[in-house]
Amino acid sequence: VYKRQVSTQSTWGYATLTSVMFSSATTPARHWCRALWRASCCLGHAPCVDVELSIVCQQLELRSCEGCTVHLFCTTEPVLVGCTGISVTPWQVAYPLLPEQFVQANLDPAGPNMWDEVPMSVTIKLEVESMELPLLNEHGLGLGPCINPVVPRPGLHVVGVSGQSIVKSKGSVEGQPARLQRLQDTTVHVLDWCSEMVISGCTDCIVVAGPCSGAVSLVGCRGCTVTLAGRTLDATNCSECTLYLCLAEAPSLTRCSGLVIGPFNAGFPGLPGLFQEAGLNPRTSMHVEPIDHSRNDHSIPAPHWSRMEEVVQQRFPIPGHQEPPLNPCIP
C-alpha cells in the first residue's frame, strides 16, 4: 500500500476503512492502493500525479489529480474537480476475505455501480486485466481463495467507439439493459429487445434499436439519428437530433434544441415478436406530444423540437432469416 497522508478511523491495507484522504502522491511508475472504503475517498488538496488505484467506496472525490487511473466500484456518481488525464475502469481485484469486507462496509457487490458516471473529460475503459492478490497469515498460510464478488454489469455496453458499424442480432441482449456511451460517427443496430436503454454523450451517430420494456434515456447527444421504441423517453441536453419513436408515454424533453420527432420507421425480421416480449403495443404511440420542460427557457435556441414532415421507412433484412423485415408500427 502506498500512502502519503491518511486520515482514517480504522486500519490500512486490505481492510475496511471509514474515510481516506490522499495528498501529494506522485510516482514515475505505478503505485497501488487497494482497500475497501466504506464512506468516502478524497484525493487531494495537493495534486496526485500518475497514481493507479483500485477503490471500492460509496463516494469518490478527486481534486487536482493528473494522469491517474482508477479501478472503481462506487455506489454514487464520482466527483472530479480540476482533474486532467483521468481514466476509470471497473474494479478488477480479487483477494481473500473481500466478500466479507463488502458485508462489513455495508456495500452490495451486486448492487448499483456508478463507476462510469464520470465527466466527458474522463476516459472510460471497459477492458481491464483482472488481478489476484493471495494473502498469507503470520504462519505463511493462505487465507483462502482469491474472490472478486463484484457482479459485472449485465447486458450490452458500448463505449468510446468512433467511426465503426456495430450490429447486435436477436439473442445478444435478450431483455437486459443496453448502454451506449461516448460514441462518435458510429452506427449501432440493436436488433433485439432490452429492459432499459441509455444513450449518452454520442455525436453524429445512427442508432436503430428494438423495443425497450422500460425507460430510454438520451443524454448529451448531438447530431444523432435515433430509431427506438420504449415505454418512455427522457431526453436531456440534446441538440440537432432526429428521433423516430414508438412510445407508450409522452417523451420528456429537458434543455433540448433542434430535435425533429417522427414515428418509428424501422423494420427487421422478428420485430413484431420483440414488441410482444417487451410488453409494448406497436400500434399505440404517444410520441406526437412531447412534454417540453424547458419551453419557457429562452436561453435554449428555438425550436426545441418539431414534428417530422416526411417519414422514410427503413428495412433491415437479416441473413439466414426467411421472415420479412416488418415494421409492426405501420397501421
mmCIF file of N, CA and C in Angstrom, residues 186-242:
data_model
loop_
_atom_site.group_PDB
_atom_site.id
_atom_site.type_symbol
_atom_site.label_atom_id
_atom_site.label_comp_id
_atom_site.label_asym_id
_atom_site.label_seq_id
_atom_site.Cartn_x
_atom_site.Cartn_y
_atom_site.Cartn_z
ATOM 1 N N THR A 186 -20.653 6.763 -35.431
ATOM 2 C CA THR A 186 -20.782 5.311 -35.356
ATOM 3 C C THR A 186 -22.232 4.903 -35.577
ATOM 4 N N THR A 187 -22.432 3.786 -36.258
ATOM 5 C CA THR A 187 -23.767 3.232 -36.486
ATOM 6 C C THR A 187 -23.940 1.990 -35.622
ATOM 7 N N VAL A 188 -25.039 1.955 -34.859
ATOM 8 C CA VAL A 188 -25.321 0.827 -33.974
ATOM 9 C C VAL A 188 -26.715 0.311 -34.272
ATOM 10 N N HIS A 189 -26.830 -0.969 -34.600
ATOM 11 C CA HIS A 189 -28.118 -1.632 -34.778
ATOM 12 C C HIS A 189 -28.276 -2.667 -33.666
ATOM 13 N N VAL A 190 -29.252 -2.455 -32.790
ATOM 14 C CA VAL A 190 -29.569 -3.417 -31.730
ATOM 15 C C VAL A 190 -30.875 -4.087 -32.134
ATOM 16 N N LEU A 191 -30.773 -5.215 -32.807
ATOM 17 C CA LEU A 191 -31.948 -5.884 -33.362
ATOM 18 C C LEU A 191 -32.499 -6.899 -32.362
ATOM 19 N N ASP A 192 -32.726 -6.424 -31.156
ATOM 20 C CA ASP A 192 -33.219 -7.242 -30.054
ATOM 21 C C ASP A 192 -33.969 -6.317 -29.103
ATOM 22 N N TRP A 193 -34.604 -6.887 -28.078
ATOM 23 C CA TRP A 193 -35.303 -6.048 -27.098
ATOM 24 C C TRP A 193 -34.468 -5.958 -25.827
ATOM 25 N N CYS A 194 -34.687 -4.890 -25.058
ATOM 26 C CA CYS A 194 -33.930 -4.661 -23.831
ATOM 27 C C CYS A 194 -34.866 -4.176 -22.734
ATOM 28 N N SER A 195 -34.383 -4.174 -21.510
ATOM 29 C CA SER A 195 -35.192 -3.728 -20.380
ATOM 30 C C SER A 195 -35.099 -2.225 -20.161
ATOM 31 N N GLU A 196 -33.977 -1.639 -20.492
ATOM 32 C CA GLU A 196 -33.788 -0.189 -20.414
ATOM 33 C C GLU A 196 -32.626 0.178 -21.307
ATOM 34 N N MET A 197 -32.590 1.440 -21.727
ATOM 35 C CA MET A 197 -31.514 1.864 -22.623
ATOM 36 C C MET A 197 -31.054 3.263 -22.246
ATOM 37 N N VAL A 198 -29.739 3.441 -22.224
ATOM 38 C CA VAL A 198 -29.131 4.751 -22.001
ATOM 39 C C VAL A 198 -28.229 5.054 -23.188
ATOM 40 N N ILE A 199 -28.464 6.200 -23.829
ATOM 41 C CA ILE A 199 -27.614 6.682 -24.918
ATOM 42 C C ILE A 199 -27.077 8.035 -24.466
ATOM 43 N N SER A 200 -25.786 8.128 -24.204
ATOM 44 C CA SER A 200 -25.254 9.352 -23.613
ATOM 45 C C SER A 200 -23.952 9.774 -24.282
ATOM 46 N N GLY A 201 -23.804 11.084 -24.436
ATOM 47 C CA GLY A 201 -22.565 11.645 -24.945
ATOM 48 C C GLY A 201 -22.193 11.214 -26.341
ATOM 49 N N CYS A 202 -23.174 10.947 -27.197
ATOM 50 C CA CYS A 202 -22.900 10.487 -28.559
ATOM 51 C C CYS A 202 -23.012 11.648 -29.550
ATOM 52 N N THR A 203 -22.172 11.614 -30.589
ATOM 53 C CA THR A 203 -22.137 12.682 -31.584
ATOM 54 C C THR A 203 -22.152 12.082 -32.988
ATOM 55 N N ASP A 204 -23.054 12.587 -33.832
ATOM 56 C CA ASP A 204 -23.134 12.194 -35.243
ATOM 57 C C ASP A 204 -23.240 10.679 -35.410
ATOM 58 N N CYS A 205 -24.099 10.060 -34.617
ATOM 59 C CA CYS A 205 -24.274 8.612 -34.658
ATOM 60 C C CYS A 205 -25.658 8.249 -35.189
ATOM 61 N N ILE A 206 -25.781 7.015 -35.659
ATOM 62 C CA ILE A 206 -27.058 6.443 -36.064
ATOM 63 C C ILE A 206 -27.321 5.235 -35.178
ATOM 64 N N VAL A 207 -28.465 5.253 -34.492
ATOM 65 C CA VAL A 207 -28.831 4.156 -33.604
ATOM 66 C C VAL A 207 -30.205 3.648 -34.008
ATOM 67 N N VAL A 208 -30.296 2.352 -34.280
ATOM 68 C CA VAL A 208 -31.569 1.691 -34.533
ATOM 69 C C VAL A 208 -31.703 0.592 -33.482
ATOM 70 N N ALA A 209 -32.750 0.661 -32.671
ATOM 71 C CA ALA A 209 -32.890 -0.287 -31.571
ATOM 72 C C ALA A 209 -34.278 -0.891 -31.553
ATOM 73 N N GLY A 210 -34.348 -2.157 -31.173
ATOM 74 C CA GLY A 210 -35.618 -2.814 -30.967
ATOM 75 C C GLY A 210 -36.304 -2.266 -29.733
ATOM 76 N N PRO A 211 -37.476 -2.799 -29.391
ATOM 77 C CA PRO A 211 -38.270 -2.234 -28.295
ATOM 78 C C PRO A 211 -37.607 -2.392 -26.933
ATOM 79 N N CYS A 212 -37.856 -1.405 -26.081
ATOM 80 C CA CYS A 212 -37.339 -1.370 -24.714
ATOM 81 C C CYS A 212 -38.533 -1.410 -23.766
ATOM 82 N N SER A 213 -38.562 -2.392 -22.874
ATOM 83 C CA SER A 213 -39.719 -2.545 -21.986
ATOM 84 C C SER A 213 -39.799 -1.461 -20.932
ATOM 85 N N GLY A 214 -38.698 -0.758 -20.677
ATOM 86 C CA GLY A 214 -38.675 0.301 -19.675
ATOM 87 C C GLY A 214 -38.372 1.652 -20.294
ATOM 88 N N ALA A 215 -37.628 2.460 -19.544
ATOM 89 C CA ALA A 215 -37.332 3.829 -19.963
ATOM 90 C C ALA A 215 -36.093 3.887 -20.843
ATOM 91 N N VAL A 216 -36.109 4.861 -21.744
ATOM 92 C CA VAL A 216 -34.946 5.170 -22.572
ATOM 93 C C VAL A 216 -34.457 6.558 -22.186
ATOM 94 N N SER A 217 -33.149 6.692 -21.929
ATOM 95 C CA SER A 217 -32.552 7.986 -21.597
ATOM 96 C C SER A 217 -31.620 8.409 -22.726
ATOM 97 N N LEU A 218 -31.818 9.621 -23.199
ATOM 98 C CA LEU A 218 -30.970 10.211 -24.236
ATOM 99 C C LEU A 218 -30.347 11.458 -23.626
ATOM 100 N N VAL A 219 -29.045 11.418 -23.378
ATOM 101 C CA VAL A 219 -28.400 12.467 -22.591
ATOM 102 C C VAL A 219 -27.181 13.011 -23.326
ATOM 103 N N GLY A 220 -27.141 14.319 -23.506
ATOM 104 C CA GLY A 220 -25.949 14.967 -24.042
ATOM 105 C C GLY A 220 -25.545 14.509 -25.421
ATOM 106 N N CYS A 221 -26.522 14.224 -26.282
ATOM 107 C CA CYS A 221 -26.218 13.763 -27.637
ATOM 108 C C CYS A 221 -26.395 14.901 -28.639
ATOM 109 N N ARG A 222 -25.602 14.872 -29.720
ATOM 110 C CA ARG A 222 -25.660 15.939 -30.722
ATOM 111 C C ARG A 222 -25.559 15.342 -32.123
ATOM 112 N N GLY A 223 -26.453 15.778 -32.999
ATOM 113 C CA GLY A 223 -26.382 15.378 -34.398
ATOM 114 C C GLY A 223 -26.634 13.907 -34.648
ATOM 115 N N CYS A 224 -27.397 13.243 -33.780
ATOM 116 C CA CYS A 224 -27.640 11.810 -33.920
ATOM 117 C C CYS A 224 -29.019 11.537 -34.523
ATOM 118 N N THR A 225 -29.129 10.407 -35.207
ATOM 119 C CA THR A 225 -30.409 9.899 -35.688
ATOM 120 C C THR A 225 -30.714 8.624 -34.921
ATOM 121 N N VAL A 226 -31.836 8.623 -34.193
ATOM 122 C CA VAL A 226 -32.140 7.522 -33.284
ATOM 123 C C VAL A 226 -33.527 6.983 -33.595
ATOM 124 N N THR A 227 -33.599 5.688 -33.841
ATOM 125 C CA THR A 227 -34.865 4.988 -34.053
ATOM 126 C C THR A 227 -35.037 3.988 -32.929
ATOM 127 N N LEU A 228 -36.108 4.155 -32.131
ATOM 128 C CA LEU A 228 -36.286 3.259 -30.993
ATOM 129 C C LEU A 228 -37.739 3.243 -30.546
ATOM 130 N N ALA A 229 -38.067 2.190 -29.809
ATOM 131 C CA ALA A 229 -39.381 2.047 -29.190
ATOM 132 C C ALA A 229 -39.169 1.768 -27.712
ATOM 133 N N GLY A 230 -40.033 2.328 -26.880
ATOM 134 C CA GLY A 230 -39.879 2.127 -25.444
ATOM 135 C C GLY A 230 -41.110 2.571 -24.693
ATOM 136 N N ARG A 231 -41.065 2.362 -23.381
ATOM 137 C CA ARG A 231 -42.201 2.801 -22.573
ATOM 138 C C ARG A 231 -42.242 4.317 -22.491
ATOM 139 N N THR A 232 -41.069 4.916 -22.300
ATOM 140 C CA THR A 232 -40.986 6.370 -22.278
ATOM 141 C C THR A 232 -39.573 6.790 -22.683
ATOM 142 N N LEU A 233 -39.414 8.062 -23.014
ATOM 143 C CA LEU A 233 -38.113 8.608 -23.395
ATOM 144 C C LEU A 233 -37.871 9.891 -22.615
ATOM 145 N N ASP A 234 -36.703 9.975 -21.977
ATOM 146 C CA ASP A 234 -36.249 11.202 -21.324
ATOM 147 C C ASP A 234 -35.039 11.712 -22.083
ATOM 148 N N ALA A 235 -35.178 12.856 -22.744
ATOM 149 C CA ALA A 235 -34.073 13.466 -23.484
ATOM 150 C C ALA A 235 -33.608 14.709 -22.738
ATOM 151 N N THR A 236 -32.312 14.792 -22.462
ATOM 152 C CA THR A 236 -31.759 15.897 -21.685
ATOM 153 C C THR A 236 -30.500 16.424 -22.373
ATOM 154 N N ASN A 237 -30.440 17.744 -22.553
ATOM 155 C CA ASN A 237 -29.254 18.399 -23.120
ATOM 156 C C ASN A 237 -28.855 17.810 -24.465
ATOM 157 N N CYS A 238 -29.834 17.572 -25.319
ATOM 158 C CA CYS A 238 -29.568 17.050 -26.659
ATOM 159 C C CYS A 238 -29.865 18.123 -27.706
ATOM 160 N N SER A 239 -29.141 18.078 -28.813
ATOM 161 C CA SER A 239 -29.354 19.090 -29.843
ATOM 162 C C SER A 239 -29.213 18.481 -31.229
ATOM 163 N N GLU A 240 -30.006 19.000 -32.167
ATOM 164 C CA GLU A 240 -29.947 18.646 -33.588
ATOM 165 C C GLU A 240 -30.015 17.136 -33.811
ATOM 166 N N CYS A 241 -30.895 16.464 -33.098
ATOM 167 C CA CYS A 241 -31.082 15.024 -33.258
ATOM 168 C C CYS A 241 -32.420 14.736 -33.931
ATOM 169 N N THR A 242 -32.456 13.678 -34.723
ATOM 170 C CA THR A 242 -33.676 13.210 -35.369
ATOM 171 C C THR A 242 -34.120 11.934 -34.673
#
